[in-house]
Backbone as numpy.savetxt, mean C-alpha at the origin, in Angstrom:
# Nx Ny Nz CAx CAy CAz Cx Cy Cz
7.25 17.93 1.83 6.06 18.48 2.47 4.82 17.90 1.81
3.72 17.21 2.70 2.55 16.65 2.32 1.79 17.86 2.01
1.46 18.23 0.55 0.60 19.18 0.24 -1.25 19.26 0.83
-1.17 17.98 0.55 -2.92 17.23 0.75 -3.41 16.96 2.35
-2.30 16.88 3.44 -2.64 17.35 4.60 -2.53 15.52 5.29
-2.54 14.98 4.14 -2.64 13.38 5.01 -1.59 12.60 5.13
-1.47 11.18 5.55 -0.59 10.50 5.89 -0.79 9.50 5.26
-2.47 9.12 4.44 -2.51 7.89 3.67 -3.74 7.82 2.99
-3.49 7.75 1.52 -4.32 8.09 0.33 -4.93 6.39 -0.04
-5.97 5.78 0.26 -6.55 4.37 -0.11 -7.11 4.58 -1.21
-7.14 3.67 -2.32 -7.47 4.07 -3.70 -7.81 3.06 -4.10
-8.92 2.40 -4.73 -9.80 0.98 -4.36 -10.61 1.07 -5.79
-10.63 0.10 -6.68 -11.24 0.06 -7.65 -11.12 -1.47 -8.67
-11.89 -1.26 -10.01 -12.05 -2.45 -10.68 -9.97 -2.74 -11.13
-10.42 -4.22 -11.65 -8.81 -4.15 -12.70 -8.61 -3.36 -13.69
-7.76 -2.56 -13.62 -7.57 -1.99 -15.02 -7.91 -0.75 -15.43
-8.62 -0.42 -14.12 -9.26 0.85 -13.97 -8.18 1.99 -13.80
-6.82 1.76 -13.64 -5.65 3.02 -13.15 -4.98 3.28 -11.86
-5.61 1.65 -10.93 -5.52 2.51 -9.66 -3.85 2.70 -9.30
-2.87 1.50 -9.92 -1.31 1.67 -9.59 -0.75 3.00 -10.47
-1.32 3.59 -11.40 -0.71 4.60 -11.94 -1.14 5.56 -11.66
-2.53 6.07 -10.82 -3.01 7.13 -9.99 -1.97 6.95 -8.77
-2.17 5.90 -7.99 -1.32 5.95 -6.93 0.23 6.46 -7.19
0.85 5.82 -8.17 2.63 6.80 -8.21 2.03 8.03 -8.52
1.36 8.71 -9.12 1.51 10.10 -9.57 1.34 10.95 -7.95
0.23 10.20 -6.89 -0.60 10.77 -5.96 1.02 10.96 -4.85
1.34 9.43 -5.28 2.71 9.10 -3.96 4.00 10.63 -4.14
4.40 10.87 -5.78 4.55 11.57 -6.26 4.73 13.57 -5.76
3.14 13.56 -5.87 2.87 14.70 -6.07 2.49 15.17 -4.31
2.15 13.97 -3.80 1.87 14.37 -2.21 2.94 13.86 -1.18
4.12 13.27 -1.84 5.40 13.17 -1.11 4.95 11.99 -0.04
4.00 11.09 -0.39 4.12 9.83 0.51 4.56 8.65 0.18
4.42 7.68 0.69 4.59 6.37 0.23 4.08 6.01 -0.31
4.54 4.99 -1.29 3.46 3.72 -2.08 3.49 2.16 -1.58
2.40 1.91 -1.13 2.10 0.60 -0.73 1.16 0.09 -1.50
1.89 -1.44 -2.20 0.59 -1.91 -2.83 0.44 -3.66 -2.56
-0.67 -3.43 -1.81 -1.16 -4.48 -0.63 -1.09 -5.90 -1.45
-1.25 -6.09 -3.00 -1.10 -7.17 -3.36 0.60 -7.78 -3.90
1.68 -6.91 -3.46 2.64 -7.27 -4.06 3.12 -7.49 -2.36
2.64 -7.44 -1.25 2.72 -7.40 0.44 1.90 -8.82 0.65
0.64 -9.13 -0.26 -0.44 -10.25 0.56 0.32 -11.51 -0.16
0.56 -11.56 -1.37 0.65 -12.77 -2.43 1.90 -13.56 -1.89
1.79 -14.64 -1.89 3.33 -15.68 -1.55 3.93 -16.61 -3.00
4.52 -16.76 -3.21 5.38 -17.78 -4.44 4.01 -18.42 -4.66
3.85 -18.70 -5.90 3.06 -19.68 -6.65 1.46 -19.17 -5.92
1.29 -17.78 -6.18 -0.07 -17.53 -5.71 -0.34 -17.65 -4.18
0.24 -18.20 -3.44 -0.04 -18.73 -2.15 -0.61 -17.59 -1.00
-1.52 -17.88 -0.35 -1.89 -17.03 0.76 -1.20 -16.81 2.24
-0.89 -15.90 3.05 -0.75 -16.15 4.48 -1.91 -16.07 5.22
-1.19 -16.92 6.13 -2.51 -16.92 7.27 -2.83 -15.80 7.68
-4.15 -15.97 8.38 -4.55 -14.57 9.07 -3.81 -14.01 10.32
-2.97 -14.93 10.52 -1.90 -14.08 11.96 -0.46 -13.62 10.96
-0.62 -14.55 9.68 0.89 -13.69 9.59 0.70 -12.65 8.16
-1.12 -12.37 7.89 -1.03 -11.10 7.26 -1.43 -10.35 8.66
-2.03 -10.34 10.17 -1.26 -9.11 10.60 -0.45 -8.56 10.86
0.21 -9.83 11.25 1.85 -9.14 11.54 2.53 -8.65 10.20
2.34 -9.18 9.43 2.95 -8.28 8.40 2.45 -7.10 7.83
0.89 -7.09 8.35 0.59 -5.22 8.18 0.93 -4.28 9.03
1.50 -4.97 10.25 1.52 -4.51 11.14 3.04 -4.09 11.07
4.27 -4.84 10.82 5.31 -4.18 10.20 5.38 -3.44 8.76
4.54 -3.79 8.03 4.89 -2.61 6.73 4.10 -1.15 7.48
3.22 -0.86 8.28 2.48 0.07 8.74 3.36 0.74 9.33
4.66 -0.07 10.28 5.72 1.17 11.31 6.90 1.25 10.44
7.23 0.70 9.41 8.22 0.35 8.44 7.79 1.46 7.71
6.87 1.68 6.47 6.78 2.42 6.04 6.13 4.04 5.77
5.78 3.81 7.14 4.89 4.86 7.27 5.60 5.70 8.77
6.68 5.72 8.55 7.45 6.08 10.22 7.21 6.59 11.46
6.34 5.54 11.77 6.26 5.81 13.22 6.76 4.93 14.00
């Protein structure tokens, strides 16, 4: 049961600031998922995707992990 009433907690800040160890406690304590967009964007050796295949791939982690 989602205590906090939502479906998705965005948590945005400097390096180093806490935001991956706020997020497990939040994923945790409010029974959602954890998505973390740079271990989803990054390719082998740093590499970027294009802009059609980071939507499609937000676009499957979005019905993938978030079940709808």
């Amino acid at each position: 049961m989602n205590i906090f009433g939502y479906n998705r907690i965005m948590i945005v800040g400097n390096n180093g600031s806490g935001k991956s160890f706020l997020a497990k406690k939040l994923a945790l304590i409010a029974e959602l998922p954890l998505v973390h967009l740079d271990i989803e964007f990054w390719r082998p050796n740093w590499g970027m995707p294009s802009k059609d295949e980071w939507k499609k791939g937000n676009m499957e982690l979005i019905l993938k992990k978030m079940d709808y």
